[in-house]
Every structure is written in C-alpha cells, then in structure tokens.
Coordinates of C-alpha atoms and ligand atoms in Angstrom, one line a residue:
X1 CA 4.1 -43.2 15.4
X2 CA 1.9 -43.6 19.0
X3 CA -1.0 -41.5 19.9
X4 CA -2.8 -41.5 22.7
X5 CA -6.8 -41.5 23.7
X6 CA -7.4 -40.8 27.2
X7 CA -11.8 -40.8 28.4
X8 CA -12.2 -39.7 31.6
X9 CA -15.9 -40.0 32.6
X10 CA -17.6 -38.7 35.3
X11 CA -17.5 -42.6 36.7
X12 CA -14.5 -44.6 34.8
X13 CA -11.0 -43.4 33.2
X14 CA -10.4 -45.1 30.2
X15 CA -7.0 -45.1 27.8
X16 CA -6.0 -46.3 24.1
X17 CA -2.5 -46.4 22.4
X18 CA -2.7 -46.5 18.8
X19 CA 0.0 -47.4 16.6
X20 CA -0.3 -45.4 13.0
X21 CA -4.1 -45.1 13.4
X22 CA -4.4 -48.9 13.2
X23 CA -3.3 -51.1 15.4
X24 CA -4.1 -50.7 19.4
X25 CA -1.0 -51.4 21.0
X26 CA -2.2 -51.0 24.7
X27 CA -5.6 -50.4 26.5
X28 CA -6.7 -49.9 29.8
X29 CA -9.9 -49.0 32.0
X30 CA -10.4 -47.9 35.8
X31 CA -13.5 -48.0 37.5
X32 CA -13.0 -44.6 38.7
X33 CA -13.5 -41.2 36.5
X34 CA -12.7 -37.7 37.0
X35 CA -11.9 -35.8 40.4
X36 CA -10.2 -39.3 41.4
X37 CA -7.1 -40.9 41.5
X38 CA -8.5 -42.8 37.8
X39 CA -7.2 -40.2 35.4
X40 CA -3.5 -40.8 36.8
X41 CA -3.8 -44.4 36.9
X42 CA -5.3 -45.4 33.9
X43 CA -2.1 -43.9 32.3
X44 CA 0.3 -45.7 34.7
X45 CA -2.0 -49.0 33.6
X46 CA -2.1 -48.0 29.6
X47 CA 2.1 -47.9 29.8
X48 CA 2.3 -50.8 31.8
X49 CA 4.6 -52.8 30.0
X50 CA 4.5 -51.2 26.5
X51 CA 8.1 -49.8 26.7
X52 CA 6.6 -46.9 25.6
X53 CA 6.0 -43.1 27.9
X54 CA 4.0 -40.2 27.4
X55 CA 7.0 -38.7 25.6
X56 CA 6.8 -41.3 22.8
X57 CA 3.2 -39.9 21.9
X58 CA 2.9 -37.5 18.8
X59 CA -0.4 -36.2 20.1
X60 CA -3.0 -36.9 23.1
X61 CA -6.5 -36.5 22.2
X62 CA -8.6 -36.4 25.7
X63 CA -12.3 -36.5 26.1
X64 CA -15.0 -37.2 28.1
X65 CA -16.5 -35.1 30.9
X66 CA -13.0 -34.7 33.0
X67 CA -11.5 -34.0 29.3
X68 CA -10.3 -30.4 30.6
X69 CA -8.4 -32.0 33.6
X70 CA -6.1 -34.1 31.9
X71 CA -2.4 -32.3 31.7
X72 CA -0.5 -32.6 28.6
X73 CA -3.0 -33.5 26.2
X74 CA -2.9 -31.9 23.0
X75 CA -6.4 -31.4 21.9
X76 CA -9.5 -31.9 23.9
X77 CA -12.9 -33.5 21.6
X78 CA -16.1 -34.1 22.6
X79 CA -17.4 -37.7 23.6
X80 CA -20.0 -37.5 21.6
X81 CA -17.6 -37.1 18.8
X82 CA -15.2 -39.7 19.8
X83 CA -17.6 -42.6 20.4
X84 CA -18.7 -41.9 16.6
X85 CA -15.4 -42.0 15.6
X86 CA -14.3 -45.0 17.4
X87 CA -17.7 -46.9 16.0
X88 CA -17.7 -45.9 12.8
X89 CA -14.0 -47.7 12.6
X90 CA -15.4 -50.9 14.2
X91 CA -18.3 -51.3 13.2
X92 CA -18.8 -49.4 9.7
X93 CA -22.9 -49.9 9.4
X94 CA -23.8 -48.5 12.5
X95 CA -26.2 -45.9 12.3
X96 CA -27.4 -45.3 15.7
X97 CA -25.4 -45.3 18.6
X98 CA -26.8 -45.7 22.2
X99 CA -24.1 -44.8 25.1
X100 CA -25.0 -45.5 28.5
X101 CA -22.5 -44.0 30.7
X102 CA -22.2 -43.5 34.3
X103 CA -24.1 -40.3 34.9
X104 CA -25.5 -39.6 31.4
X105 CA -27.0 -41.1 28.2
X106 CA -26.8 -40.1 24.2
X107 CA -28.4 -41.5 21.0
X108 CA -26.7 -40.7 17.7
X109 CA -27.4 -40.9 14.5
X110 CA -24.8 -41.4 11.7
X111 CA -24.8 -41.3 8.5
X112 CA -23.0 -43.7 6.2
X113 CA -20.0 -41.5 6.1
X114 CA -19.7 -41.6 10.2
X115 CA -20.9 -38.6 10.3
X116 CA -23.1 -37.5 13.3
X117 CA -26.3 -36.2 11.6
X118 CA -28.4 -35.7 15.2
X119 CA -27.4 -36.3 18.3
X120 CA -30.0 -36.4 22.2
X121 CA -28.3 -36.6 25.5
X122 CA -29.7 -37.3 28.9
X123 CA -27.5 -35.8 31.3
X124 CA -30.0 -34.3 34.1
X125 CA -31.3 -37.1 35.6
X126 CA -30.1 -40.6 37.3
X127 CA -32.5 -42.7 35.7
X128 CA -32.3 -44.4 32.5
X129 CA -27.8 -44.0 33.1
X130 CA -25.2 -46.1 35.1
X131 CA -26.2 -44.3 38.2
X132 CA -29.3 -46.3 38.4
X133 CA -27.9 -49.8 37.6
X134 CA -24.9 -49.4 40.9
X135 CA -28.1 -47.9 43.3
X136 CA -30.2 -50.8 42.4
X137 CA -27.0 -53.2 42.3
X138 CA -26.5 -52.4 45.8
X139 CA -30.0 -52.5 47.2
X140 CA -30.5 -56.1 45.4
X141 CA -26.8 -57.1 46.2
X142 CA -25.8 -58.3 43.3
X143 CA -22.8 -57.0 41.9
X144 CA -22.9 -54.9 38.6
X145 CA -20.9 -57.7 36.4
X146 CA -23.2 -60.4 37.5
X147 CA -26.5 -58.6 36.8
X148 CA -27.0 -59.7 33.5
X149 CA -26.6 -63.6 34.8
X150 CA -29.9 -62.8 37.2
X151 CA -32.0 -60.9 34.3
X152 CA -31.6 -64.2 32.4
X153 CA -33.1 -66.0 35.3
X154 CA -35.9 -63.9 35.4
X155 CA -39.2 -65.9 35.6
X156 CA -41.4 -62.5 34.8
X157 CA -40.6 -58.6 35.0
X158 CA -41.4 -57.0 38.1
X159 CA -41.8 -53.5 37.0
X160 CA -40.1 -50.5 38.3
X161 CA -42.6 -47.8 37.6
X162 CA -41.2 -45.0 39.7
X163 CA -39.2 -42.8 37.2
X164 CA -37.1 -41.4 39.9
X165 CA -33.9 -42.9 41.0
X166 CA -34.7 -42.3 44.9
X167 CA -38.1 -43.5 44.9
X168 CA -36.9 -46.3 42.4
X169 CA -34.9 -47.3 45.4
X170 CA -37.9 -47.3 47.7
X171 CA -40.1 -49.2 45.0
X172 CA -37.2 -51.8 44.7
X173 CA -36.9 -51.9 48.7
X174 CA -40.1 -52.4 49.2
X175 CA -40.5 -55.3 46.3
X176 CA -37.8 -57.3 48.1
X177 CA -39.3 -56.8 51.0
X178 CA -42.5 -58.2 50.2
X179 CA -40.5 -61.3 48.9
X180 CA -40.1 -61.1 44.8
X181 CA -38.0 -62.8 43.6
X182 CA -34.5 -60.8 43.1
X183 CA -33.9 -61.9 39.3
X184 CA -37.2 -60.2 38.5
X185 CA -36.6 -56.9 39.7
X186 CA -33.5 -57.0 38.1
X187 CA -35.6 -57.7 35.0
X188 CA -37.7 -54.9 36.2
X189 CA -34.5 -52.4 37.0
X190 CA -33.4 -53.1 33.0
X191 CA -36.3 -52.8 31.5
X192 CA -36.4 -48.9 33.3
X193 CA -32.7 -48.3 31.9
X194 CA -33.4 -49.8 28.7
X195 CA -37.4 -47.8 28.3
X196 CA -35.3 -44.6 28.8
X197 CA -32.2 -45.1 26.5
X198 CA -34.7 -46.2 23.6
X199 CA -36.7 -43.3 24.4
X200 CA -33.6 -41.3 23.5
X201 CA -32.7 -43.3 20.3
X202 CA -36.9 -42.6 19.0
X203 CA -35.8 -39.0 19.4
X204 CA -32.8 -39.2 16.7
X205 CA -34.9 -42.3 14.8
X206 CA -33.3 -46.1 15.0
X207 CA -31.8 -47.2 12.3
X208 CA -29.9 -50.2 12.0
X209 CA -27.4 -51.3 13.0
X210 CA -28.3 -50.1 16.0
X211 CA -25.3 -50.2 18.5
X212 CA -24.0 -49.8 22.2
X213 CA -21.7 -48.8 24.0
X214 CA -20.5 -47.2 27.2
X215 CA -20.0 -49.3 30.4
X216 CA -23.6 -50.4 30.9
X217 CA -23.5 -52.3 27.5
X218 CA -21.2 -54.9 29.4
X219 CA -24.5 -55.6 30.9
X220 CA -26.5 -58.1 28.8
X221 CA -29.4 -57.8 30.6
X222 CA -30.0 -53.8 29.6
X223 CA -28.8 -55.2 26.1
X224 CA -31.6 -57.8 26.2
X225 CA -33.9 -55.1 27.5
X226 CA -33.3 -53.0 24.8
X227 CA -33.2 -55.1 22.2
X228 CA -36.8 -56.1 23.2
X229 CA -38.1 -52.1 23.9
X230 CA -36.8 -51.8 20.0
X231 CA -38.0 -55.1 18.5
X232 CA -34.7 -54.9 16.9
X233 CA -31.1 -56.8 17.2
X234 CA -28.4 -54.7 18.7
X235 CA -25.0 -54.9 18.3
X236 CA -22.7 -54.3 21.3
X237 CA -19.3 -52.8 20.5
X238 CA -16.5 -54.7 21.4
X239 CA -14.4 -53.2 24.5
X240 CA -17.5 -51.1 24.9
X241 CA -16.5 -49.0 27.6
X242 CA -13.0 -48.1 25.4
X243 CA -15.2 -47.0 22.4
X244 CA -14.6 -42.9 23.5
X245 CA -10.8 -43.5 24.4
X246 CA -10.8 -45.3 21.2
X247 CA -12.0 -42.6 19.0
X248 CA -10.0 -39.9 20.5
X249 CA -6.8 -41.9 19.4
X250 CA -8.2 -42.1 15.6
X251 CA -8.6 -38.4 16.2
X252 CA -5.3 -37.8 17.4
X253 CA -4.0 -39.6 14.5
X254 CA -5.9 -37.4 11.7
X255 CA -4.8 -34.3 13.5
X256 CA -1.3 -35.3 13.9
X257 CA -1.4 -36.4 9.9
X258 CA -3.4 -32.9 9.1
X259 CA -0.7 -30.8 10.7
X260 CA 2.1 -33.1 9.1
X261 CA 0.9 -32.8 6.0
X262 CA 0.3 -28.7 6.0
Ligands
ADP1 P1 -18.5 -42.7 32.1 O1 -17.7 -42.8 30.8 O2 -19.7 -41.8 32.1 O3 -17.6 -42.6 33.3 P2 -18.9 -45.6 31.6 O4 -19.3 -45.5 30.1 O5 -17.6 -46.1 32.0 O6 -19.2 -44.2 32.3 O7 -20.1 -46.4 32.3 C1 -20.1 -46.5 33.7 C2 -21.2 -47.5 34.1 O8 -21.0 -48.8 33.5 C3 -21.3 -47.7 35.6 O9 -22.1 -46.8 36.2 C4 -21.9 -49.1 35.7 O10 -23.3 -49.1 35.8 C5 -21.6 -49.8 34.3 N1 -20.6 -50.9 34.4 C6 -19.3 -50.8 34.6 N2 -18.7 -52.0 34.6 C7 -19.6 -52.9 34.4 C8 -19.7 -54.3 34.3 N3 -18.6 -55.0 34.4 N4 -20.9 -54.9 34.1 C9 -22.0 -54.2 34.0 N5 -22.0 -52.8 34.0 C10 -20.9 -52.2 34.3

C-alpha cells in the first residue's frame, strides 16, 4: 500500500510516496509554497511517471504551514512533528534538530525514542530563516545554490551586525559598496543565519547528533557556520528539504495501520 506526504511551506511545496512505510517510491520539491501554483504542482511532479494517482493512496498526511489548503488529505500534522518523524527514521541518533525554513526556524530536542521532548520556533522575524539568505542572495547576486561555493572562498568574515533583515540589506549594500570582497559578506550573511538558529538550539540544549534540515541546510556555508557557532559536527539530513513531506508519509502509514488494525 501507497501513502502520501505532502509539506507545503510558506516558500516551497514538497511531496513523498511511500511504499508500506519503507521504501520512497517517488519524491518531488517546488520552489514555490503555499497561496501558489506549488501545492498543485508538486503533486502533478510526485506522480510523474509512477503509474500511480491520488486514488491509489490509502491515506494523505499534509503538513506544513499551507497544511489546511491541501484538498483531499486525510489528516493534517504539524511540521514540527513531521520533521521528527522523518529524522528519527533516517538518522536514528539525532537528538537535536535545527530546521531552517523559508520564513521560520525550530530547534528540537528528541529523545532516544524520537520523541520531541522541547521544541523553540522563530517565526516573527526574517532574520536568522530563508528570508534572509534570498534578500542577501539578491543584493550580492549570487544565486542561493552557489552561496555556499563563495562562503568557502571567504578570505575573512565581514560581519553583518545589523539584526534586522532591512537594515541587513543596507549594511550589506553599503559593504559592497565600499568594495569588500563579496565571498566575505557572504561569510558574514551565514554567520548572522547560523548565530540565530544556534541561538534557538541553546534554548532546547545541543545534543548530539545535532542535525539539519529544511531548505537552507542545502547550503553548506550556513552548515559550516553553524557547525563553527556550536564547536560541534553537524549532520545534514539527506533530501533535506523532503525531511517534513517525509515524515508525514511515515505518519500516514501508522495511522492507516492503527485504523486497520482496530
Ligand atoms: P518552507 O518549508 O518554510 O517553505 P524550506 O524548508 O523549503 O521552506 O526552505 C526554503 C529556503 O531554503 C529558501 O528560503 C532558501 O533560502 C533555501 N534554499 C532553497 N533551495 C536552496 C538551494 N538550492 N541552496 C541553498 N538554499 C536553498
């Protein structure tokens, strides 16, 4: 039997097909979240070639922030919830969790059972999320995906000391303008994202493994950031940015099992 995990965030849609709670049999991610056409096509893109339709699904777990939009879906679950499950299946030891998504950020602690034992979000402010990282991408024009390649070229940090997105930008305007070079205000721009995110992770204690996920862990240079703000090695989930869709599958598959077995 299929289920289905859909994430639609406030930036990216994200989907997972699981096969018996095991085997992924399809996943796909567009760089466009809820409120857009990503919800609709990240299901046309999860199909894509499976043989497989909605129909075929026992149950549809759907989470993230546009969770409530999604038509059909059995159950909705929290993303905080979901990324747990999802890395508590792949990667067993982890016992804090640092999402960076588009418009928010959440540390979580787990306990060697998976289950979450405290959890901090940051979900009122730009900086230290995503939202930062494609502002200052654009100002420094360098795309998102090749960010981390410029952090590694970094000759020194350039600080960003502003704690403000908008006067970020201005700081970061006015660095390039005076003619530093670009790679270290990129180093600069991490080290912001990554003070912020650890900052969150003090507040529910680091304990290893520590672990990331969300779409700003495909950056390595917030990775690297981190992993120096911490003084401690940090695993990045693989398919990071699938880690929510992922878990809402694995939860699909317990409930479907739960109400078969009643
Ligand atoms: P949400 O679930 O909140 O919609 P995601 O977890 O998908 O957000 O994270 C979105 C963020 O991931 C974007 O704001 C962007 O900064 C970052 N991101 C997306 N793709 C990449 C990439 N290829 N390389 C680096 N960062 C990326």
């Amino acid at each position: 039997m299929y289920t289905l995990g859909i994430d639609i965030g406030s930036s990216s849609s994200k989907a997972v097909i699981l096969e018996d709670g095991q085997r992924t049999v399809a996943e796909a991610a567009v760089q466009v979240g809820t409120g857009t056409s990503g919800p609709s096509r990240v299901l046309e893109e999860v199909f894509a070639g499976t043989g497989l339709t909605r129909a075929d699904m026992a149950f549809t777990v759907a989470t993230g922030y546009g969770r409530f939009s999604i038509e059909g879906a059995d159950k909705q679950i929290s993303e905080i919830t979901c990324h747990a499950k999802g890395i508590h299946h792949l990667i067993p030891d982890a016992r804090t969790i640092i999402d960076i998504g588009g418009q928010d950020a959440k540390a979580i602690q787990l306990d060697s059972r998976g289950n979450i034992s405290k959890f901090v979000m940051n979900d009122k402010c730009a900086a230290g999320t995503g939202r930062f990282l494609d502002v200052m991408s654009r100002v420094l024009e360098i795309p998102l995906d090749k960010m981390g390649e410029a952090h590694f070229r970094a000759t020194e940090v350039a600080p960003v000391s502003s704690t403000c997105t908008v006067f970020a930008e201005s700081e970061v305007i006015s660095q390039l303008s005076k003619g530093l070079p670009r790679e270290n205000i990129v180093a600069g721009v991490h080290q912001s994202v990554a003070s912020k995110a650890c900052a969150l992770a003090y507040r529910v204690g680091v304990e290893p493994a520590v672990v990331m996920c969300g779409g700003v862990a495909q950056n390595p240079g917030v990775v690297d950031a981190m992993e120096k703000e911490l003084g401690q090695s940090i695993i990045v989930a693989p398919h990071p940015q699938l880690t929510g869709a992922l878990g809402a599958a694995l939860l699909a598959y317990e409930t479907w099992k739960k109400e078969h077995q009643a």
